[in-house]
mmCIF file of C-alpha atoms in Angstrom:
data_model
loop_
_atom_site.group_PDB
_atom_site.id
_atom_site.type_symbol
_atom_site.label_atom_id
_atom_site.label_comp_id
_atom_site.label_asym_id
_atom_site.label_seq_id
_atom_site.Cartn_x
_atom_site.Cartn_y
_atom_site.Cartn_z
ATOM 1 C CA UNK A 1484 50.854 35.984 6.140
ATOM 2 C CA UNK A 1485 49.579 34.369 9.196
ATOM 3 C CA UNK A 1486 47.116 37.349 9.431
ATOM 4 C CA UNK A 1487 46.044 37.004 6.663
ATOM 5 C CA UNK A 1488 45.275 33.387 6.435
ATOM 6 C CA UNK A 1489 43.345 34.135 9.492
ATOM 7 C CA UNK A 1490 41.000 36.163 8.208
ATOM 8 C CA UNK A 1491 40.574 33.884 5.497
ATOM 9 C CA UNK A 1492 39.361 31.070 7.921
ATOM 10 C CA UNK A 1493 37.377 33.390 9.627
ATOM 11 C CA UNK A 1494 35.870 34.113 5.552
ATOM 12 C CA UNK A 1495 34.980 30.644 5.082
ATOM 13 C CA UNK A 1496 33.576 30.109 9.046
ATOM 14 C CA UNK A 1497 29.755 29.946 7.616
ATOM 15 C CA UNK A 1498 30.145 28.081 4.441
ATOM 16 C CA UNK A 1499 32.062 25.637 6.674
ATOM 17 C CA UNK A 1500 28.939 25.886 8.960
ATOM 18 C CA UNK A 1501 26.396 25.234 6.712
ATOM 19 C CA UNK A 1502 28.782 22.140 4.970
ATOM 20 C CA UNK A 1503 28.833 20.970 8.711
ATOM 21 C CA UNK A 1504 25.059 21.052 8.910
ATOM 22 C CA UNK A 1505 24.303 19.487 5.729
ATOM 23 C CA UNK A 1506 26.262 16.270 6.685
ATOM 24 C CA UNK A 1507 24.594 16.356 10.058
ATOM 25 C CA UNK A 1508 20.677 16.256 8.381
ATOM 26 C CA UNK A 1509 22.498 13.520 5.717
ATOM 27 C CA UNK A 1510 23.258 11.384 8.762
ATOM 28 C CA UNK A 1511 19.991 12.034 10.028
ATOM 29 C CA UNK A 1512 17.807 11.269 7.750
ATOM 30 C CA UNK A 1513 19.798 8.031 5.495
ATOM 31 C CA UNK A 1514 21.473 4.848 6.165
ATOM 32 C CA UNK A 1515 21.672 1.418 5.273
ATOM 33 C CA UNK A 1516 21.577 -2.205 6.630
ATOM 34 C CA UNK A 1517 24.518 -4.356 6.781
ATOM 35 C CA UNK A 1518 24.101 -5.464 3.757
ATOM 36 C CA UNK A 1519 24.335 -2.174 1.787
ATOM 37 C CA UNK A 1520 20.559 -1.605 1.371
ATOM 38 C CA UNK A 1521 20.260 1.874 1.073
ATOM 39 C CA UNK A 1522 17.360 3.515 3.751
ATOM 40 C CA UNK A 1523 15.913 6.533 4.308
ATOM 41 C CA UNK A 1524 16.453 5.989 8.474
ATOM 42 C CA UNK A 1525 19.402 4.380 9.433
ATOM 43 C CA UNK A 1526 17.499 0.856 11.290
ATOM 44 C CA UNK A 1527 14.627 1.261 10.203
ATOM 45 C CA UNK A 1528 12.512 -0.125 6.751
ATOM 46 C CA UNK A 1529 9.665 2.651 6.829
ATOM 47 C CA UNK A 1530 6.691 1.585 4.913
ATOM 48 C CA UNK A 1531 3.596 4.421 3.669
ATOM 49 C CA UNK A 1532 0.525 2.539 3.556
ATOM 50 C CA UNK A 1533 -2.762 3.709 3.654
ATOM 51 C CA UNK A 1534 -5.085 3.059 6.625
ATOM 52 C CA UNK A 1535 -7.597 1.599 7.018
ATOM 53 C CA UNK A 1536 -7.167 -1.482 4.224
ATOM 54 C CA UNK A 1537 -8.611 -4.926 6.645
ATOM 55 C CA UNK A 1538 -6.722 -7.414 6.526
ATOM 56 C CA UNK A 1539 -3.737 -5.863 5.128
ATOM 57 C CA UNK A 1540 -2.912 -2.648 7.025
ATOM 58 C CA UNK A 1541 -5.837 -1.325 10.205
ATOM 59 C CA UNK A 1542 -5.177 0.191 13.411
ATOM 60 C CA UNK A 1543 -5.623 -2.310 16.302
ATOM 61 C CA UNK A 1544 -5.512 -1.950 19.914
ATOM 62 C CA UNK A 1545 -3.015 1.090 19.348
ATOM 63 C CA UNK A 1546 -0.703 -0.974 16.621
ATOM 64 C CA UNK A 1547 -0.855 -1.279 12.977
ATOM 65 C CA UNK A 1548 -1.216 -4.591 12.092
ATOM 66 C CA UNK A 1549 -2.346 -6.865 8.924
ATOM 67 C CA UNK A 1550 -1.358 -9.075 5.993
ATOM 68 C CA UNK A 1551 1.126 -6.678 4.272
ATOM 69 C CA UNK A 1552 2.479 -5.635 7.598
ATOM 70 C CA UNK A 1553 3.276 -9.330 8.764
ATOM 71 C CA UNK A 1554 5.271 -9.205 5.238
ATOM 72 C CA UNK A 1555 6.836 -6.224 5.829
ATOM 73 C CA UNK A 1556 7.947 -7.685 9.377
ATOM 74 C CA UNK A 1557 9.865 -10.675 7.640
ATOM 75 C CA UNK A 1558 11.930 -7.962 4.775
ATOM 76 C CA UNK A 1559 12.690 -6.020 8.037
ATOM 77 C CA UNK A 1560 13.985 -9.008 10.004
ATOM 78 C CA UNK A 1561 15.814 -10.130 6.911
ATOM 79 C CA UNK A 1562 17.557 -6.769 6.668
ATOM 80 C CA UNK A 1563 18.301 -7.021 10.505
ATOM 81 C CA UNK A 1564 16.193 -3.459 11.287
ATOM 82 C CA UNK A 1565 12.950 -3.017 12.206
ATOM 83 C CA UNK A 1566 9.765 -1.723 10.511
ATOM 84 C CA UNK A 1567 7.986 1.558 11.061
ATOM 85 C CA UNK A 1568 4.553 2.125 9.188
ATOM 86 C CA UNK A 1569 3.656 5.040 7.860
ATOM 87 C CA UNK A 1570 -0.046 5.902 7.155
ATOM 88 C CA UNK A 1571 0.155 8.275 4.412
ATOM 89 C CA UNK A 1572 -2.795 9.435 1.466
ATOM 90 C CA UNK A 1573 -2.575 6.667 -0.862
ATOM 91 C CA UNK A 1574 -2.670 8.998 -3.928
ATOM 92 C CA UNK A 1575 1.119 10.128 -2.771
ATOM 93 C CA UNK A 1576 1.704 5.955 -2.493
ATOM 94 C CA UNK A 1577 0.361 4.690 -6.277
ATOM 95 C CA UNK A 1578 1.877 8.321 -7.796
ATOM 96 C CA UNK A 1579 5.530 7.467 -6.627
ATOM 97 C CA UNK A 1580 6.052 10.614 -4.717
ATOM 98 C CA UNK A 1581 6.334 9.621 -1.126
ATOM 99 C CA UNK A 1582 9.097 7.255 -2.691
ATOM 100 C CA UNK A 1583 10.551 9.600 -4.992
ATOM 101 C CA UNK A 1584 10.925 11.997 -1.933
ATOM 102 C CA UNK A 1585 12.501 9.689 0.148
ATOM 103 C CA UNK A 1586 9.421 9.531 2.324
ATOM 104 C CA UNK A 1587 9.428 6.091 2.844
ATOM 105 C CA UNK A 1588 11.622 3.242 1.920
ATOM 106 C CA UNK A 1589 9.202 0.686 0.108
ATOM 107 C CA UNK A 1590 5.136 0.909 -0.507
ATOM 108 C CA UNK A 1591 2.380 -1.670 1.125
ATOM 109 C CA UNK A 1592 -0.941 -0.572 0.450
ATOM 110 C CA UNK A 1593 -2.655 -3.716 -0.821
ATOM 111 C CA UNK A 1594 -1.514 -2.005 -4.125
ATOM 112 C CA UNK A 1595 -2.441 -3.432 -7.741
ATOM 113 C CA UNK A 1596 0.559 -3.994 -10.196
ATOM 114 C CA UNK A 1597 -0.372 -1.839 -13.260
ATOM 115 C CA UNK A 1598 2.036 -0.639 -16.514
ATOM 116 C CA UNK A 1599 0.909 3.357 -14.403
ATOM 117 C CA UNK A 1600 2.070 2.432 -11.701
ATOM 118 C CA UNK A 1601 5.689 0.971 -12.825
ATOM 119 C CA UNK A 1602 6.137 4.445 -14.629
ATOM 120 C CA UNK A 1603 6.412 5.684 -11.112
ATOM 121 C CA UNK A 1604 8.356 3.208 -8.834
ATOM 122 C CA UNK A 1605 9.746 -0.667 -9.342
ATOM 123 C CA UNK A 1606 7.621 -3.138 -8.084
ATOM 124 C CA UNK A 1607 8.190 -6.496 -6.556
ATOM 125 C CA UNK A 1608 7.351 -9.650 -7.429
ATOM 126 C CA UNK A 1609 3.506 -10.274 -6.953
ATOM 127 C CA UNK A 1610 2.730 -11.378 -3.476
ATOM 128 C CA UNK A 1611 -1.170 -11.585 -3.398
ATOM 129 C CA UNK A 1612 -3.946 -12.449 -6.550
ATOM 130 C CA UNK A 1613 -6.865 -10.217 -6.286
ATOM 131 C CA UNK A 1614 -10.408 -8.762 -8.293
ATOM 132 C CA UNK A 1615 -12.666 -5.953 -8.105
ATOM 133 C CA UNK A 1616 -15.671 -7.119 -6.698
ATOM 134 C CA UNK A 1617 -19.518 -5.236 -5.464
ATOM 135 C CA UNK A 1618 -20.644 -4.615 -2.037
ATOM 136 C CA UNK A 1619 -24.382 -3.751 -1.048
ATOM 137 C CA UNK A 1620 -26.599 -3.606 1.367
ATOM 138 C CA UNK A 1621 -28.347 -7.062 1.705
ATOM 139 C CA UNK A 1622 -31.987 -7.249 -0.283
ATOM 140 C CA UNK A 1623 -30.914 -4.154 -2.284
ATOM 141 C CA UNK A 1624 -31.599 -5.711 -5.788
ATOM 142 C CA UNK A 1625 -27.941 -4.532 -6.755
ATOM 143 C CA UNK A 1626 -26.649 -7.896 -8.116
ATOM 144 C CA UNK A 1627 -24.406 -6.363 -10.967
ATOM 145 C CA UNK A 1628 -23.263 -3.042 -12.361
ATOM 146 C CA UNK A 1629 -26.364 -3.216 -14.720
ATOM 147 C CA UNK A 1630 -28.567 -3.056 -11.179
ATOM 148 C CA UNK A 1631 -27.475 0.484 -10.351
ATOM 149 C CA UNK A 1632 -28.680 2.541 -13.564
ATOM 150 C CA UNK A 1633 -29.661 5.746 -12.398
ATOM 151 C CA UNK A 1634 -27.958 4.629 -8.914
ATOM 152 C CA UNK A 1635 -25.133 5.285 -7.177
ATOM 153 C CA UNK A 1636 -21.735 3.310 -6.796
ATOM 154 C CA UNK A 1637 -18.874 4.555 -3.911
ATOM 155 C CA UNK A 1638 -14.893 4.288 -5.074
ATOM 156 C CA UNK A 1639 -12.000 4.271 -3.684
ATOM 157 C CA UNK A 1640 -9.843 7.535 -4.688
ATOM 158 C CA UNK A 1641 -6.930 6.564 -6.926
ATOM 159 C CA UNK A 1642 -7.429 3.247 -6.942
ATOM 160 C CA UNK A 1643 -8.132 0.299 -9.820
ATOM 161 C CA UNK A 1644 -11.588 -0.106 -8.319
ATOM 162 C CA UNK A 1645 -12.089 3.464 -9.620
ATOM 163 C CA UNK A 1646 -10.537 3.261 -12.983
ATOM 164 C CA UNK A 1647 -12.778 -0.225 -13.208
ATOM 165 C CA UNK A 1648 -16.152 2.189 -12.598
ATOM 166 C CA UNK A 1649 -15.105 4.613 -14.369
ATOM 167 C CA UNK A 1650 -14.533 2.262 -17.511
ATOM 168 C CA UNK A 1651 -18.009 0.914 -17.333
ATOM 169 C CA UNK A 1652 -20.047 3.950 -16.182
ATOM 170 C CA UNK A 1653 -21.174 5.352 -19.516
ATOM 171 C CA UNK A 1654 -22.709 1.880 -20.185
ATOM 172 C CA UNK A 1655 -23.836 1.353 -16.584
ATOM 173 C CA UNK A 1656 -25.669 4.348 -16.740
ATOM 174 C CA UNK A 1657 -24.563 5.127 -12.627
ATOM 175 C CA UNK A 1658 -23.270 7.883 -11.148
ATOM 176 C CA UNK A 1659 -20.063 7.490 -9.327
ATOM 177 C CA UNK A 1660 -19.223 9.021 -5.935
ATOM 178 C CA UNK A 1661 -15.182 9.113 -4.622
ATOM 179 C CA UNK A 1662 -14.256 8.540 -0.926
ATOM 180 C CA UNK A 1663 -10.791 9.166 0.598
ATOM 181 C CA UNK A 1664 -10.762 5.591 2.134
ATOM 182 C CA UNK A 1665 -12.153 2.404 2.402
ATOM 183 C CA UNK A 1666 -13.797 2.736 5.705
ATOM 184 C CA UNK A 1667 -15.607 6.101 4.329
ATOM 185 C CA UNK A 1668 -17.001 4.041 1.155
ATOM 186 C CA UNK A 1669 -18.479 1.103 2.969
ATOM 187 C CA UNK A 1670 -19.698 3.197 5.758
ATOM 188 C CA UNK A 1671 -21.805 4.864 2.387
ATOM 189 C CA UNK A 1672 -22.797 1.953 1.092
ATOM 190 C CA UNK A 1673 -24.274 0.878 5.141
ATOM 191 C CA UNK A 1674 -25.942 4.483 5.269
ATOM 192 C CA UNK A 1675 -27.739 4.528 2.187
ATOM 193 C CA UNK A 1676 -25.468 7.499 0.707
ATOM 194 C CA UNK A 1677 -24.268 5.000 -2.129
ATOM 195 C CA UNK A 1678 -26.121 2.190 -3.506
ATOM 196 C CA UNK A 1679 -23.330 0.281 -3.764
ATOM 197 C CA UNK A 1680 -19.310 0.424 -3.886
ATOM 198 C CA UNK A 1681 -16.552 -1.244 -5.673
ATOM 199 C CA UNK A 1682 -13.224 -2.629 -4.276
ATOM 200 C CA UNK A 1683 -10.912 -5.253 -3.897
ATOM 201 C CA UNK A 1684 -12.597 -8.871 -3.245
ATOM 202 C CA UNK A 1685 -10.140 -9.277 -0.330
ATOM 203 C CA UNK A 1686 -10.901 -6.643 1.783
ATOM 204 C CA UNK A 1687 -14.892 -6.682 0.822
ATOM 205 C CA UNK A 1688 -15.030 -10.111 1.961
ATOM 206 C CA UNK A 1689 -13.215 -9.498 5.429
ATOM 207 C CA UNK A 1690 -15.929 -6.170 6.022
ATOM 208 C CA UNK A 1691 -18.905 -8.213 5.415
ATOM 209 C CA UNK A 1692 -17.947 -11.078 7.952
ATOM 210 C CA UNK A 1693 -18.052 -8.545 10.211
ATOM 211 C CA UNK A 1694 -21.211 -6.301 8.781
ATOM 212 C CA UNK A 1695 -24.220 -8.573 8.548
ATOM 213 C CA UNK A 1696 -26.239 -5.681 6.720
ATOM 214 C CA UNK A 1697 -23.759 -5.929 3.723
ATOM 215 C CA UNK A 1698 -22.882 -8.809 1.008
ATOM 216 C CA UNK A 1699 -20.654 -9.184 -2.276
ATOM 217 C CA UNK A 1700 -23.296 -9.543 -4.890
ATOM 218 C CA UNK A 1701 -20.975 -10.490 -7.714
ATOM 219 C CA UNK A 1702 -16.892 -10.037 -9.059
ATOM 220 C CA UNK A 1703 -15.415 -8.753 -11.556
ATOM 221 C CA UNK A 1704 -12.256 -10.805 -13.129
ATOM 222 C CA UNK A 1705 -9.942 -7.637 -13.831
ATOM 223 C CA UNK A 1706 -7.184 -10.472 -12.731
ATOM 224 C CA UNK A 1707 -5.152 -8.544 -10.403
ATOM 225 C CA UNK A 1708 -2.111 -8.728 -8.155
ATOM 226 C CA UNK A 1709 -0.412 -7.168 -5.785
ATOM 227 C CA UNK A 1710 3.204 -5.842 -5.098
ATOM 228 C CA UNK A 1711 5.311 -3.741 -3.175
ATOM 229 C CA UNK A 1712 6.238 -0.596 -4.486
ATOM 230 C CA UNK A 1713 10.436 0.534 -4.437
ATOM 231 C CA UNK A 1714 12.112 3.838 -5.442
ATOM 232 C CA UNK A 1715 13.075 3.368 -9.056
ATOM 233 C CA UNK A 1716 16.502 1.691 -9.317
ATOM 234 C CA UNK A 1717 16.539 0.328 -5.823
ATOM 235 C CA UNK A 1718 17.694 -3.026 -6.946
ATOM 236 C CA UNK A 1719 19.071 -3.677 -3.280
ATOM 237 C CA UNK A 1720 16.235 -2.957 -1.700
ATOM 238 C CA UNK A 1721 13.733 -4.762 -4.374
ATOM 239 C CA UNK A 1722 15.913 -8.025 -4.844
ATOM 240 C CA UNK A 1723 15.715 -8.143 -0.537
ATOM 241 C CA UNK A 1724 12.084 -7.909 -0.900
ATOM 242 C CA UNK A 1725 11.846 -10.688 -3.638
ATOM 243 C CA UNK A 1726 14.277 -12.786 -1.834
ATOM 244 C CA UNK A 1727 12.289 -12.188 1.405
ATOM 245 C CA UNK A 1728 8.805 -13.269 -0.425
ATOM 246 C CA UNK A 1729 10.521 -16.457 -1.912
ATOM 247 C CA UNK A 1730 11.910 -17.702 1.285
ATOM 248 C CA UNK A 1731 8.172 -17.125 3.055
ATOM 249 C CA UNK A 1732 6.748 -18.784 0.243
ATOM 250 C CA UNK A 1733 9.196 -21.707 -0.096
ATOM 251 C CA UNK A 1734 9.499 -22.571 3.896
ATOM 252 C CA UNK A 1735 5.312 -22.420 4.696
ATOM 253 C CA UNK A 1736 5.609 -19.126 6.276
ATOM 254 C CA UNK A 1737 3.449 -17.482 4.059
ATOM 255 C CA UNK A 1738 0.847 -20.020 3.846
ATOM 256 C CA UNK A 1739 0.907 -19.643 8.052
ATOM 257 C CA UNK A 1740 0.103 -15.544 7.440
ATOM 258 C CA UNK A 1741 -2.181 -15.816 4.810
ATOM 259 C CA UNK A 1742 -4.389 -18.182 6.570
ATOM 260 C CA UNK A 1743 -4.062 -15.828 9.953
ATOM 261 C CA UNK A 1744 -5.426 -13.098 8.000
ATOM 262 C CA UNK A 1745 -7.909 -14.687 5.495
ATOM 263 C CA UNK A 1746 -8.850 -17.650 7.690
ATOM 264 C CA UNK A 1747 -7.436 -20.578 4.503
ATOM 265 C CA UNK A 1748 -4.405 -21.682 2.657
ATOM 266 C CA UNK A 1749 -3.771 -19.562 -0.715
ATOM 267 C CA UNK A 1750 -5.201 -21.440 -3.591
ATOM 268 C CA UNK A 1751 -2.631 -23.183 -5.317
ATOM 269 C CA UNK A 1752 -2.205 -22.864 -8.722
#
């Protein structure tokens, strides 16, 4: 009996090894806060975003730094871990599937609340209002979408300034050309490549301070806002976020990082 029950155990050695292993890379790669927020690395809220998106997410002096990252900084302090960025193709963010993998725990990308998008992941309460607005080069006569028949207009890949071109382009009469990121587009736009791009007013605005050549010739009111994306059904995670964004909003704090970033108060409504 003893022999036998033996080689039994010695049977079951590599199922038992591979159970072992599985709990090990569970361990490894989950954990949660305290509170019970559920995370995909135990003390850490990681966050995809897409670089380069000034003033919400850039590269500077070696750190990632910006307006959704100085938000992300107050959820993480809330939840008593700290936050780790994640730069990350922004078609993967808006799709849901860095989420949906367990890539990342939330999504701040400067990223448009649309009825698409909340097929994919939950979103937060808005945090930020926002418009699609046109960037050319200074003297270029492109004052309006009707300006650039026969022309050329840059987008953004995947994101609502594209779907906004896209709308308008059989009555615009342009041709549209996609770029990976933002700093690809308005580097087009500064070469001659495009004749003009489209993007969100907020980070147009911040690139022309800085880029004499360039100016926003007009907006368009598409009446946008921003949120940060959750896995679907993370109601611990989301109601964190929400709680976090009230608190900002309610003691001054984000008045104090929206005027670090944009250089004014929020308009009040």
């Amino acid at each position: 009996m003893a022999r036998r029950t033996r080689q039994h155990l010695l049977a079951l050695l590599p199922a038992l090894a591979l159970a072992v292993a599985g709990c090990a890379t569970s361990t490894q790669t989950t954990g949660s806060t305290d509170s019970g927020v559920p995370l995909v690395k135990s003390g850490t809220l990681t966050v995809c975003t897409h670089l380069p998106y000034e003033p919400f997410q850039f590269e500077k002096d070696g750190q990632t730094v910006g307006f959704d990252v100085d938000l992300g900084n107050l959820v993480a302090k809330d939840l008593g871990v700290k936050q780790e960025i994640l730069d990350t193709p922004f078609e993967g963010i808006q799709s849901g599937q860095d989420l949906n993998n367990n890539k990342c725990d939330a999504a701040a990308a400067g990223m448009t609340i649309t009825d698409t998008r909340k097929q994919n992941f939950d979103f937060s309460d808005p945090y930020f209002e926002a418009t699609q607005a046109l960037v050319a080069k200074k003297g270029s006569g492109a004052k309006d979408l009707a300006a650039l028949k026969g022309k050329k207009i840059g987008v953004q890949a995947s994101t609502t300034g594209q779907e906004y071109a896209k709308k308008n382009e059989a009555a615009g009469g342009y041709t549209i050309i996609e770029f990976e990121d933002l700093a690809l587009q308005l580097t087009a736009v500064q070469t001659g490549a495009v004749d003009a791009a489209i993007n969100d007013n907020g980070v147009l605005y911040d690139y022309v301070k800085k880029n004499a050549d360039l100016e926003v010739v007009t907006e368009f009111q598409t009446g946008e806002q921003y949120g940060i994306g959750v896995k679907k059904g993370n109601k611990a995670l989301l109601d964190k976020i929400n709680a976090t964004l009230k608190k900002a909003k309610e003691s001054g704090e984000y008045d104090k990082i929206y005027e670090k970033w944009f250089g004014k108060k929020p308009d009040k409504k």
